[in-house]
PDB file of C-alpha atoms in Angstrom:
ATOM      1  CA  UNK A   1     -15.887   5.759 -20.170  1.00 84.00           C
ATOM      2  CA  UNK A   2     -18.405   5.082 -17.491  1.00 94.00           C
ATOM      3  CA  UNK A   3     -20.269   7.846 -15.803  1.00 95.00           C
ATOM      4  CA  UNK A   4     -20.574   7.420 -12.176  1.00 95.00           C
ATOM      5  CA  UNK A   5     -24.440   7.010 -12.309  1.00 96.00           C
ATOM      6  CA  UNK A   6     -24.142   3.946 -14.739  1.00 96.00           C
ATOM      7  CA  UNK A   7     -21.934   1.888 -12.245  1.00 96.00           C
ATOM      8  CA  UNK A   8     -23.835   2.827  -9.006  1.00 96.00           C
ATOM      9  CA  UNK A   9     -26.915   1.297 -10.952  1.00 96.00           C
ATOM     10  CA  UNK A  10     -24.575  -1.860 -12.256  1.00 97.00           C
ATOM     11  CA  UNK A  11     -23.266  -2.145  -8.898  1.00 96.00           C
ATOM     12  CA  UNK A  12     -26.671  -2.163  -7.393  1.00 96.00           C
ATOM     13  CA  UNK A  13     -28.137  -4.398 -10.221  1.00 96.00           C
ATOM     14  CA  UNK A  14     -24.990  -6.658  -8.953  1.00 97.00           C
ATOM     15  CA  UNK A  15     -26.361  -7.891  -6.036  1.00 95.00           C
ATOM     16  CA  UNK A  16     -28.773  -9.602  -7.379  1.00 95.00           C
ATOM     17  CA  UNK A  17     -26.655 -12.362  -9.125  1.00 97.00           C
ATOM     18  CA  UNK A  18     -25.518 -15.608  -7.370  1.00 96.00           C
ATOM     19  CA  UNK A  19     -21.594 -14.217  -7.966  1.00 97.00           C
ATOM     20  CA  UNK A  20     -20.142 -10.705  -8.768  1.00 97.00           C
ATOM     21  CA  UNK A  21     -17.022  -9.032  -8.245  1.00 97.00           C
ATOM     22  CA  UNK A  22     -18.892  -5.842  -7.703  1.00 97.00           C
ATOM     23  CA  UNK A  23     -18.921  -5.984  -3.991  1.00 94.00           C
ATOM     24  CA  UNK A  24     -15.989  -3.744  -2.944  1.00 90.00           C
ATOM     25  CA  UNK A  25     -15.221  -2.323  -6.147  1.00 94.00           C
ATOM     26  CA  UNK A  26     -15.207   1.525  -6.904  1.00 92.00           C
ATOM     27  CA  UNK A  27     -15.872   3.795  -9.659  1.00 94.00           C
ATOM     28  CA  UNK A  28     -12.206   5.381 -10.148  1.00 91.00           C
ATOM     29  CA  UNK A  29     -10.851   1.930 -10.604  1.00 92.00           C
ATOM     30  CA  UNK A  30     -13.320   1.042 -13.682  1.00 95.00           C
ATOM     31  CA  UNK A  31     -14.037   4.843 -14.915  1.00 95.00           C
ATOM     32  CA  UNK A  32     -12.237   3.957 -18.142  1.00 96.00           C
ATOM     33  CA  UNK A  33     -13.365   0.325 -18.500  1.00 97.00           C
ATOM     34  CA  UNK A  34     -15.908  -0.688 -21.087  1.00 95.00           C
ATOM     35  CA  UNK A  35     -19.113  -2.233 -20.535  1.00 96.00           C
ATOM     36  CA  UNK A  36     -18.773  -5.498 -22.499  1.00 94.00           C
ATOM     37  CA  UNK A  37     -22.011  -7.014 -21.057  1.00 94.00           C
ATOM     38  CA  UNK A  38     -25.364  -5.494 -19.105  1.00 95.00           C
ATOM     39  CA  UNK A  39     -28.237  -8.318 -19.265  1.00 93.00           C
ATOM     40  CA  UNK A  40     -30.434  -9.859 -16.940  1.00 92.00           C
ATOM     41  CA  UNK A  41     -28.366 -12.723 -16.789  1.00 93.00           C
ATOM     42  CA  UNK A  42     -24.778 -10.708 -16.849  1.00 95.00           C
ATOM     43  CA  UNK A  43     -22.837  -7.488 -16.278  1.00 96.00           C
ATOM     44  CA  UNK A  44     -19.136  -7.606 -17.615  1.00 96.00           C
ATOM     45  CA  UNK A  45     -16.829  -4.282 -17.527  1.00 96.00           C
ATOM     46  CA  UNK A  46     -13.317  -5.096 -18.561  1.00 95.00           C
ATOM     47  CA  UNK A  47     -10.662  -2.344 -19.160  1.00 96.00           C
ATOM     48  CA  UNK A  48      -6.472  -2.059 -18.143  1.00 95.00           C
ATOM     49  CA  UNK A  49      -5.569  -2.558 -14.689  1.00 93.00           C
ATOM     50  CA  UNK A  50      -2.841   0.014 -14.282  1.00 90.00           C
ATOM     51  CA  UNK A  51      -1.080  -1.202 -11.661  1.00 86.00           C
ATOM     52  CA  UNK A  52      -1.220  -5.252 -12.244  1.00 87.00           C
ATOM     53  CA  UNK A  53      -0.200  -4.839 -15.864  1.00 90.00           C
ATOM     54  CA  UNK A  54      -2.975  -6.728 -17.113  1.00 92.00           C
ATOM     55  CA  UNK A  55      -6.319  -6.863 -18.772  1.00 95.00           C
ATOM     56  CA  UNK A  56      -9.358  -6.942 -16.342  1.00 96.00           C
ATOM     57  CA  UNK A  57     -12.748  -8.264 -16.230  1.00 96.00           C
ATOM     58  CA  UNK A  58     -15.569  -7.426 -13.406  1.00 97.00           C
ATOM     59  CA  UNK A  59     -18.469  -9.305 -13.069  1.00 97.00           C
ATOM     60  CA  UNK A  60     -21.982 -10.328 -11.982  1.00 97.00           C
ATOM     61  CA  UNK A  61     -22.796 -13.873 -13.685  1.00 97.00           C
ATOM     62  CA  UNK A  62     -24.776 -16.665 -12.042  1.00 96.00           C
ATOM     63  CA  UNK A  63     -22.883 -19.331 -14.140  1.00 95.00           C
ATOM     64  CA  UNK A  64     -19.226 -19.166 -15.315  1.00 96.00           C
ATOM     65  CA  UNK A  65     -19.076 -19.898 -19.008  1.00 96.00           C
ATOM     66  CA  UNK A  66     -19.935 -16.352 -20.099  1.00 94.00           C
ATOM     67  CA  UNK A  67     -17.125 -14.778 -17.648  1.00 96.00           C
ATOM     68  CA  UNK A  68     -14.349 -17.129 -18.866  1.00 96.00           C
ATOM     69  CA  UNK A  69     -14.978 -16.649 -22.574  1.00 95.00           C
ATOM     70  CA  UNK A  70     -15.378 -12.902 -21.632  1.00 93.00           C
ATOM     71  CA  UNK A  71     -11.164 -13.470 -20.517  1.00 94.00           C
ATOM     72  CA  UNK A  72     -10.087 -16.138 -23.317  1.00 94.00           C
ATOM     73  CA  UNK A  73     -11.794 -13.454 -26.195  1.00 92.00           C
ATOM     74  CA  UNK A  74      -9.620 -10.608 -25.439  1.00 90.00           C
ATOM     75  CA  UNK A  75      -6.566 -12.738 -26.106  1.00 90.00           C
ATOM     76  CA  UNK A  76      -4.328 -11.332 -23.976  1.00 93.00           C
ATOM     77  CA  UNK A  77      -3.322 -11.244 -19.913  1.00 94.00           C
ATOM     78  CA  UNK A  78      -6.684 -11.046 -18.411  1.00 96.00           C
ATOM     79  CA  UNK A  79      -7.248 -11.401 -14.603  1.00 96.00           C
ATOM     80  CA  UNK A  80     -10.695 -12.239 -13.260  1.00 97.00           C
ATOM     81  CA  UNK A  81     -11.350 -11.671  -9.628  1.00 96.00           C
ATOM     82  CA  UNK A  82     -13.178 -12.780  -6.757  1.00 97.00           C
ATOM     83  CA  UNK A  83     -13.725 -16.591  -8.420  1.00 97.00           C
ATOM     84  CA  UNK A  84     -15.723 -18.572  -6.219  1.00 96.00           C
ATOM     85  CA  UNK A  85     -14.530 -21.728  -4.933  1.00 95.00           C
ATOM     86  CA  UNK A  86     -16.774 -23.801  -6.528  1.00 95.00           C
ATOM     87  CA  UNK A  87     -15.535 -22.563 -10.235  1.00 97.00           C
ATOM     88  CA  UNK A  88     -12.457 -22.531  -9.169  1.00 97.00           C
ATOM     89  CA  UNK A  89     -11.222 -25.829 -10.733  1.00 97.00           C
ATOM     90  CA  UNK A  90     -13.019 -25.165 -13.794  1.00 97.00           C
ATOM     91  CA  UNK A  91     -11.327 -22.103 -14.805  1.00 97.00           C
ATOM     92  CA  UNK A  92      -7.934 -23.826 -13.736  1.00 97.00           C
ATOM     93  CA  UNK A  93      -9.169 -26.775 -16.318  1.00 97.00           C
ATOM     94  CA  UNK A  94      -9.886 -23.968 -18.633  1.00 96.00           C
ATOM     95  CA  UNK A  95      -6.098 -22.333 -18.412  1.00 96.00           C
ATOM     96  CA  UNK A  96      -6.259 -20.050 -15.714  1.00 97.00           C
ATOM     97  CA  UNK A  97      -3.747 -19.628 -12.896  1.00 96.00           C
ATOM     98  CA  UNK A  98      -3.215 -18.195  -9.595  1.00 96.00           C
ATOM     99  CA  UNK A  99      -3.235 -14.723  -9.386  1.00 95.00           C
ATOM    100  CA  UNK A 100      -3.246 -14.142  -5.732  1.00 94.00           C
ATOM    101  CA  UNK A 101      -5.712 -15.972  -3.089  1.00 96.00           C
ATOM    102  CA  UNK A 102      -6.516 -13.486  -0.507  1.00 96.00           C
ATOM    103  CA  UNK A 103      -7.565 -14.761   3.122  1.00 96.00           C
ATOM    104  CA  UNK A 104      -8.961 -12.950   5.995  1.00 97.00           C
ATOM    105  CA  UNK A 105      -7.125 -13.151   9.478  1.00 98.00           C
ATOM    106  CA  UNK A 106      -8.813 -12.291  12.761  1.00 97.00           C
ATOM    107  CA  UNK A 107      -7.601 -10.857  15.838  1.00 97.00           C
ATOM    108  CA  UNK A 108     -10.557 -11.149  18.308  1.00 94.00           C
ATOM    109  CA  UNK A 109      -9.562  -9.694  21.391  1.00 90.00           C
ATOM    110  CA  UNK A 110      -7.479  -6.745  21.448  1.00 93.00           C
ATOM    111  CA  UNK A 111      -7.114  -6.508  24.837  1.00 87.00           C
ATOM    112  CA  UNK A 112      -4.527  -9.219  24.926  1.00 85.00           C
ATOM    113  CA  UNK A 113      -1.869  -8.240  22.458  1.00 88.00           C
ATOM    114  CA  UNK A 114       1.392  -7.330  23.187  1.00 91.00           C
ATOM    115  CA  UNK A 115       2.779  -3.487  22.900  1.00 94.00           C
ATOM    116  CA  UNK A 116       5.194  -3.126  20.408  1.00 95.00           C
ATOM    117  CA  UNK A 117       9.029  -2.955  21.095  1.00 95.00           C
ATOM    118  CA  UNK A 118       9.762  -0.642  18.421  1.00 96.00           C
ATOM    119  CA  UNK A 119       8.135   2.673  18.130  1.00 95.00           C
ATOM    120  CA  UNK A 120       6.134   3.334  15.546  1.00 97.00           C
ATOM    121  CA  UNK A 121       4.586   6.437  14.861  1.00 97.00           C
ATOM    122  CA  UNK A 122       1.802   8.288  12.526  1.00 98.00           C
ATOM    123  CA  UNK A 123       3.432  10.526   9.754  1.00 97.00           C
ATOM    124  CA  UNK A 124       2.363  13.743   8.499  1.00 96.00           C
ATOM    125  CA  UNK A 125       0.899  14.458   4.977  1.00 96.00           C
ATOM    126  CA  UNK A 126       3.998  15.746   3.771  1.00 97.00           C
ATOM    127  CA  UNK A 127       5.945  12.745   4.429  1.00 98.00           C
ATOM    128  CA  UNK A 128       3.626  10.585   2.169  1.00 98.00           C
ATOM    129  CA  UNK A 129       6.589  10.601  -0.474  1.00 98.00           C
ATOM    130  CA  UNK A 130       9.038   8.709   1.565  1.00 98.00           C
ATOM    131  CA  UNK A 131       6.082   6.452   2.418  1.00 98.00           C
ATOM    132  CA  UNK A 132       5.629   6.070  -0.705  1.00 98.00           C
ATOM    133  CA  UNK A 133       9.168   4.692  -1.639  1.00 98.00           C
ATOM    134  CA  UNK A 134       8.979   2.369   1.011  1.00 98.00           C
ATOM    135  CA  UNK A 135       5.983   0.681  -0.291  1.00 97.00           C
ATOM    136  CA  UNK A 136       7.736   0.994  -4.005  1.00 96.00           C
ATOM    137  CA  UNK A 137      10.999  -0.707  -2.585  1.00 96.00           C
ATOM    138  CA  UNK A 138       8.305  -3.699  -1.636  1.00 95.00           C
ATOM    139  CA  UNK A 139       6.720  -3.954  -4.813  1.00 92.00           C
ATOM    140  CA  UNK A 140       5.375  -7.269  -5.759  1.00 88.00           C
ATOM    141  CA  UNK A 141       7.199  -8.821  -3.383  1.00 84.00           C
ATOM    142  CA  UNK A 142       4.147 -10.848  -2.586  1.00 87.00           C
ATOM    143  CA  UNK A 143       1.578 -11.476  -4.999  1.00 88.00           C
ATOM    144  CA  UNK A 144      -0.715  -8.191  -5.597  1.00 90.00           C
ATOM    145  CA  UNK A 145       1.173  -6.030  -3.786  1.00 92.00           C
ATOM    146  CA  UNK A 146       1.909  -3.136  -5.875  1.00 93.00           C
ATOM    147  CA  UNK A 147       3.050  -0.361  -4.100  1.00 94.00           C
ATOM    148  CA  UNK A 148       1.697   2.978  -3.709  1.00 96.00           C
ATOM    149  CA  UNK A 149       2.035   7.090  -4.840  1.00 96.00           C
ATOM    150  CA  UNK A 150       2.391   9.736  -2.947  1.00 97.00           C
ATOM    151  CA  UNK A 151      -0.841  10.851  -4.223  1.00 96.00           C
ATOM    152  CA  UNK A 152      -3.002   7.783  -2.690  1.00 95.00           C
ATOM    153  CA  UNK A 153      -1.363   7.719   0.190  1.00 97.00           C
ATOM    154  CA  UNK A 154      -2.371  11.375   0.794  1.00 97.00           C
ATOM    155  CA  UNK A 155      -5.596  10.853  -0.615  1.00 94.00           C
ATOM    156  CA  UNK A 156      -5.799   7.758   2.114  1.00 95.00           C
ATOM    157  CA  UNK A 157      -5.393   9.849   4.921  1.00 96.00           C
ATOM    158  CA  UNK A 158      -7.788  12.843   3.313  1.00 92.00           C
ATOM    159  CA  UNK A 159     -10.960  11.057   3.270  1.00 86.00           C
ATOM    160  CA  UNK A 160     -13.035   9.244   5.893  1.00 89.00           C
ATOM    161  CA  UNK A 161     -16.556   8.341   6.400  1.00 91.00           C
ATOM    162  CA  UNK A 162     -18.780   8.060   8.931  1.00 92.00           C
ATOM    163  CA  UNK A 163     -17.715   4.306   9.307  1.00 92.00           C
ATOM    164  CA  UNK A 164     -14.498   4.350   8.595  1.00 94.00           C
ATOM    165  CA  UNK A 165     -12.545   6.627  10.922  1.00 96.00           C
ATOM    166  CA  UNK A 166      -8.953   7.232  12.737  1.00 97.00           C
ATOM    167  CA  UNK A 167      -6.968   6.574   8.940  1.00 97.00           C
ATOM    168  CA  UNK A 168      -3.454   6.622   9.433  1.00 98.00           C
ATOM    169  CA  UNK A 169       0.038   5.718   7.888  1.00 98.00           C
ATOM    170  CA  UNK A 170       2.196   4.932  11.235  1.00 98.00           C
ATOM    171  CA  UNK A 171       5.925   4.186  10.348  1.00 98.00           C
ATOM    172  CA  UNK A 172       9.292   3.090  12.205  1.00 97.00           C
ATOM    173  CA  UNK A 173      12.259   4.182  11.586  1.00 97.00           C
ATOM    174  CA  UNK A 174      16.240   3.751  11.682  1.00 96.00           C
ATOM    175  CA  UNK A 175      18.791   6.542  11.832  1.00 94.00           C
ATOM    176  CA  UNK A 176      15.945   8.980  10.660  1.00 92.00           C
ATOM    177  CA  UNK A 177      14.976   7.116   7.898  1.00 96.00           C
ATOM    178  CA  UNK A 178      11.712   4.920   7.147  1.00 98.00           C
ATOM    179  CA  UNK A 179      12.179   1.337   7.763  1.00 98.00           C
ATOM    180  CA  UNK A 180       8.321   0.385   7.381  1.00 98.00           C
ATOM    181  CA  UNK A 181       5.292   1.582   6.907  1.00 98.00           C
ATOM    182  CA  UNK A 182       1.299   0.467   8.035  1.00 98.00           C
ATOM    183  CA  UNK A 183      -1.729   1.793   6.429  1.00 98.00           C
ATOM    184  CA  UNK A 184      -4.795   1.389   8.958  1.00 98.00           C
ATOM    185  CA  UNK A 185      -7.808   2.811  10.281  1.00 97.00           C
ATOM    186  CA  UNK A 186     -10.995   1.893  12.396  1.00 97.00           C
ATOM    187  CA  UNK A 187     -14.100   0.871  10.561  1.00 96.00           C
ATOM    188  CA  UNK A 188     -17.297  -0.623  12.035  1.00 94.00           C
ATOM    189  CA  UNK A 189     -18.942   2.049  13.712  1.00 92.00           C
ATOM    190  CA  UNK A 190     -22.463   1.918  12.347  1.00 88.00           C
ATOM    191  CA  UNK A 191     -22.561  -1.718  12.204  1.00 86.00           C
ATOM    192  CA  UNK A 192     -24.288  -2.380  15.981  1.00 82.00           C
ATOM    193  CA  UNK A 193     -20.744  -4.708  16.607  1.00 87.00           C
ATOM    194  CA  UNK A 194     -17.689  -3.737  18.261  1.00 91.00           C
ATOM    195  CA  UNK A 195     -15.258  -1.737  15.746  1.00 96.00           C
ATOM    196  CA  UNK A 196     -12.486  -3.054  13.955  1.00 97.00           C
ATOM    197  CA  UNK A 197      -8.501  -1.889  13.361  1.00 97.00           C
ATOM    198  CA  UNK A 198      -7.346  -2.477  10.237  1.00 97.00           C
ATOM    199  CA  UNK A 199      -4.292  -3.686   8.822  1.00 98.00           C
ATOM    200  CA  UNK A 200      -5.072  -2.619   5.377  1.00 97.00           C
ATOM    201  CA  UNK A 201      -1.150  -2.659   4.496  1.00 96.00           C
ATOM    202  CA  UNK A 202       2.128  -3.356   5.649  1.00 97.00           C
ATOM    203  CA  UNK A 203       5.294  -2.624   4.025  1.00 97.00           C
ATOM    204  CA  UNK A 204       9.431  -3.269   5.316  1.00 97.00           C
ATOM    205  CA  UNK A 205      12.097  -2.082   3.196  1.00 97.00           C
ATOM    206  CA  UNK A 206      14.019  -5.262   2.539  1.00 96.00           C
ATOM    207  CA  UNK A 207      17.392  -4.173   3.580  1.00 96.00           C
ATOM    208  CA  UNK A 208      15.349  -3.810   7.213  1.00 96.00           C
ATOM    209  CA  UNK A 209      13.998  -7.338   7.410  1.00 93.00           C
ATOM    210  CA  UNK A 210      14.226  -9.449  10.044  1.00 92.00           C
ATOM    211  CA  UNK A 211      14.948  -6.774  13.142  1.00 96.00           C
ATOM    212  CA  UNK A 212      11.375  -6.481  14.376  1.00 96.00           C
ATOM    213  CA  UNK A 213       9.599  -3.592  12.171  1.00 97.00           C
ATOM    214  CA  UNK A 214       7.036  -5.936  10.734  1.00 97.00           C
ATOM    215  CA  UNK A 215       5.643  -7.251  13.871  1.00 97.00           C
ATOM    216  CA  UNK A 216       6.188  -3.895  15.637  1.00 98.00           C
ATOM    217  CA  UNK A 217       4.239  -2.027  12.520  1.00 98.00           C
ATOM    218  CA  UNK A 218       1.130  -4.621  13.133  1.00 98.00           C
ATOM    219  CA  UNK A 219       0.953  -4.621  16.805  1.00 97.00           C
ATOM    220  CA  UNK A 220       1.438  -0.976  16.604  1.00 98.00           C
ATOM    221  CA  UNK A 221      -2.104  -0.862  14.365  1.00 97.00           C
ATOM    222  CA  UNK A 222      -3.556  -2.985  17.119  1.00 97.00           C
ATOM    223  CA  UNK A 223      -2.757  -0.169  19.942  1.00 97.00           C
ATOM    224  CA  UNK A 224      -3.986   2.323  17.420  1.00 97.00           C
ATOM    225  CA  UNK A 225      -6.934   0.656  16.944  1.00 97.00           C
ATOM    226  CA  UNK A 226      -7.343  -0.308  20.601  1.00 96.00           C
ATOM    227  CA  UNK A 227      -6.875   3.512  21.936  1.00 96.00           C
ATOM    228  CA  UNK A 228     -10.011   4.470  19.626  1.00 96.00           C
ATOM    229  CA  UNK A 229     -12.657   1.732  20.292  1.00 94.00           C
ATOM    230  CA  UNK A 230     -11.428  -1.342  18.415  1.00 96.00           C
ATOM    231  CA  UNK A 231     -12.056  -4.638  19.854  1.00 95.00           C
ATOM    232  CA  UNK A 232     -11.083  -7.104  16.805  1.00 96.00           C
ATOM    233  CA  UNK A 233      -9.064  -6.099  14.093  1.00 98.00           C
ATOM    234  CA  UNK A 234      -8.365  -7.288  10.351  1.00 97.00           C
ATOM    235  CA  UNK A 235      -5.670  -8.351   7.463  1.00 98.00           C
ATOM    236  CA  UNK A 236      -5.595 -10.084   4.273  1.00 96.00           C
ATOM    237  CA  UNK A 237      -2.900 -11.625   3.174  1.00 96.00           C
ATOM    238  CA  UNK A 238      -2.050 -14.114   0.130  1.00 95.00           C
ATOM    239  CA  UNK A 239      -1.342 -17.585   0.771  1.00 94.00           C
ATOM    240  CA  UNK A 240       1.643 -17.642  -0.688  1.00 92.00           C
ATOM    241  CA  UNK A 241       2.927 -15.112   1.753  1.00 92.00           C
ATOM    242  CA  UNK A 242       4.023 -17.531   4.399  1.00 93.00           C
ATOM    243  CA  UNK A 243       6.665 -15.335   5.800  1.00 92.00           C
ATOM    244  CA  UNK A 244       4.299 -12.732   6.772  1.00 94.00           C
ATOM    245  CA  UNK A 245       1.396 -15.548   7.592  1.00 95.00           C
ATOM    246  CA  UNK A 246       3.931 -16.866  10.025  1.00 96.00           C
ATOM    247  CA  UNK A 247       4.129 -13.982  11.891  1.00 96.00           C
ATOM    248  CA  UNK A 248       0.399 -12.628  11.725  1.00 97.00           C
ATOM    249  CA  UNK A 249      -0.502 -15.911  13.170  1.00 96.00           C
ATOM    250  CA  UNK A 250       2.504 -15.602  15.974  1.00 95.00           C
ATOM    251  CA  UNK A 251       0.713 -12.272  16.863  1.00 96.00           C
ATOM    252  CA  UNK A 252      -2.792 -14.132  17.296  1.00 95.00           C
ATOM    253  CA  UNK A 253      -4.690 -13.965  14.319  1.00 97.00           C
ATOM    254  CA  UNK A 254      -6.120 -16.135  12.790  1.00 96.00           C
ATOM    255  CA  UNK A 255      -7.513 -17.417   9.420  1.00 96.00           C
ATOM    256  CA  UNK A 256     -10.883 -18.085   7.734  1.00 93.00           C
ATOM    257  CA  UNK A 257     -10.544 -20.929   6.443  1.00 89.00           C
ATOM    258  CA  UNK A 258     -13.744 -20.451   3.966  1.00 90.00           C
ATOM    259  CA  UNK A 259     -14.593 -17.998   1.116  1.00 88.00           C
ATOM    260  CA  UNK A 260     -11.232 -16.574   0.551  1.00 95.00           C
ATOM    261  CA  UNK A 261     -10.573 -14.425  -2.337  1.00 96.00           C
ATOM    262  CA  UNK A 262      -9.157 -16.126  -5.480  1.00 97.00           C
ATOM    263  CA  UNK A 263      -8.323 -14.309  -8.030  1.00 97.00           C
ATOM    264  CA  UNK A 264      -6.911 -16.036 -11.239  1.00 97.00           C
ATOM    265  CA  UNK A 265      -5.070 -14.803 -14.771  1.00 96.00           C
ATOM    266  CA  UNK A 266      -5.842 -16.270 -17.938  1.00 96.00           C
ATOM    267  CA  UNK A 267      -2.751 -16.253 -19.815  1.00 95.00           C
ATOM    268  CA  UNK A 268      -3.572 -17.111 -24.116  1.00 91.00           C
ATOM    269  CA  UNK A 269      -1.093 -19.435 -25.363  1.00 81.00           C
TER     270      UNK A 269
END
């Protein structure tokens, strides 16, 4: 197990290699993972991702060869994430394949986007269980997605920092019950720029699709976001996910085309 001193210092140490997967990672997700690697020249941690099913390595490496053996040796499902572009072809060369690949999308200006027809509303604490099935009845349904507990989602809206602010979990509904759900908050504020909302996640039950909950559950973030100092706001979403591209893109935002996230598997023959 790692203590929480020893990957503040690896995570630190991180930054100064040419790639890492260190840069939004946190402790609880790698307290049980091994340290398979801490030089000058490489950190490697690899351990079980719970929720993916697989074998995971995190990184700092300034060359590749060292992180792909570090997935081919444990001969088994092994995702690596946050491969840069550039390797990208050489891991696919070396057996790897698409995981997810994670793009940001941009809404600039805030003050332009449409109100939501459908009401959508922030839940209480208590009713992060029913959340929670929502998200559950969504699982996988693109690439990464994996659902949540009742226990993150009331840990989400527990715990905010001086930068990230306003968390909520707003949610529409039909005949009483949850339809969708949106995880969001405003984050930004120390950064001298204008703050951003937040679509960290969206989730329709599928026997709801196609009536309007998804687009009402995004620009309902927006207004959230909006009514607390937001002028931009923020998704990811996989490429593969055209359906829900489509209609991020019909809402205004748009992608970055560079650096997206690509994160591949390694499957051993």
């Amino acid at each position: 197990m790692i203590t929480s001193e020893v990957f503040d210092a690896l995570q630190k140490r991180s930054a100064d290699f040419r790639y890492t997967s260190f840069t939004y990672l946190d402790y609880d997700s790698v307290a049980e993972y091994e340290i398979l690697a801490d030089r000058d020249d490489l950190i490697l941690l690899a351990g079980w991702k719970r929720e993916a099913g697989v074998y995971d390595v995190q990184w700092a490496a300034n060359e590749k060869d060292a992180v792909v053996a570090a997935a081919k040796n444990s001969r088994r499902e092994t995702l690596v994430m946050f491969v840069p572009a550039a390797w990208k072809q050489d891991f696919m060369d070396e057996g790897f394949e698409e995981f997810g690949v994670l793009r940001e999308y941009w809404l600039n200006d805030l003050s332009k986007a449409a109100a939501p027809q459908i009401a959508c509303e922030p839940i209480a604490e208590e009713e992060c269980a029913e959340a929670a099935a929502v998200t559950q009845d969504c699982r996988m349904q693109s690439r990464e997605f994996y659902g949540e507990s009742e226990e993150s989602l009331q840990e989400w809206l527990r715990e905010e920092t001086e930068d990230l602010r306003h968390k909520a979990i707003l949610a529409c509904r039909e005949g009483g019950r949850m339809a969708g759900i949106a995880l969001t908050a405003v984050y930004g504020f120390t950064s001298g720029k204008s703050p951003v909302a937040w679509v960290r996640e969206v989730a329709v039950r599928p026997e709801y699709r196609k009536k309007g909950y998804g687009r009402a559950l995004v620009e309902s973030v927006v207004q959230y976001g909006l009514a607390r100092g937001a002028g931009c706001s923020f998704l990811m979403a996989d490429d593969c996910n055209t359906g829900a591209v489509a209609l991020y893109r019909q809402i205004g935002f748009e992608p970055n085309e560079e650096d997206p996230q690509i994160d591949l598997l390694y499957r051993p023959q």
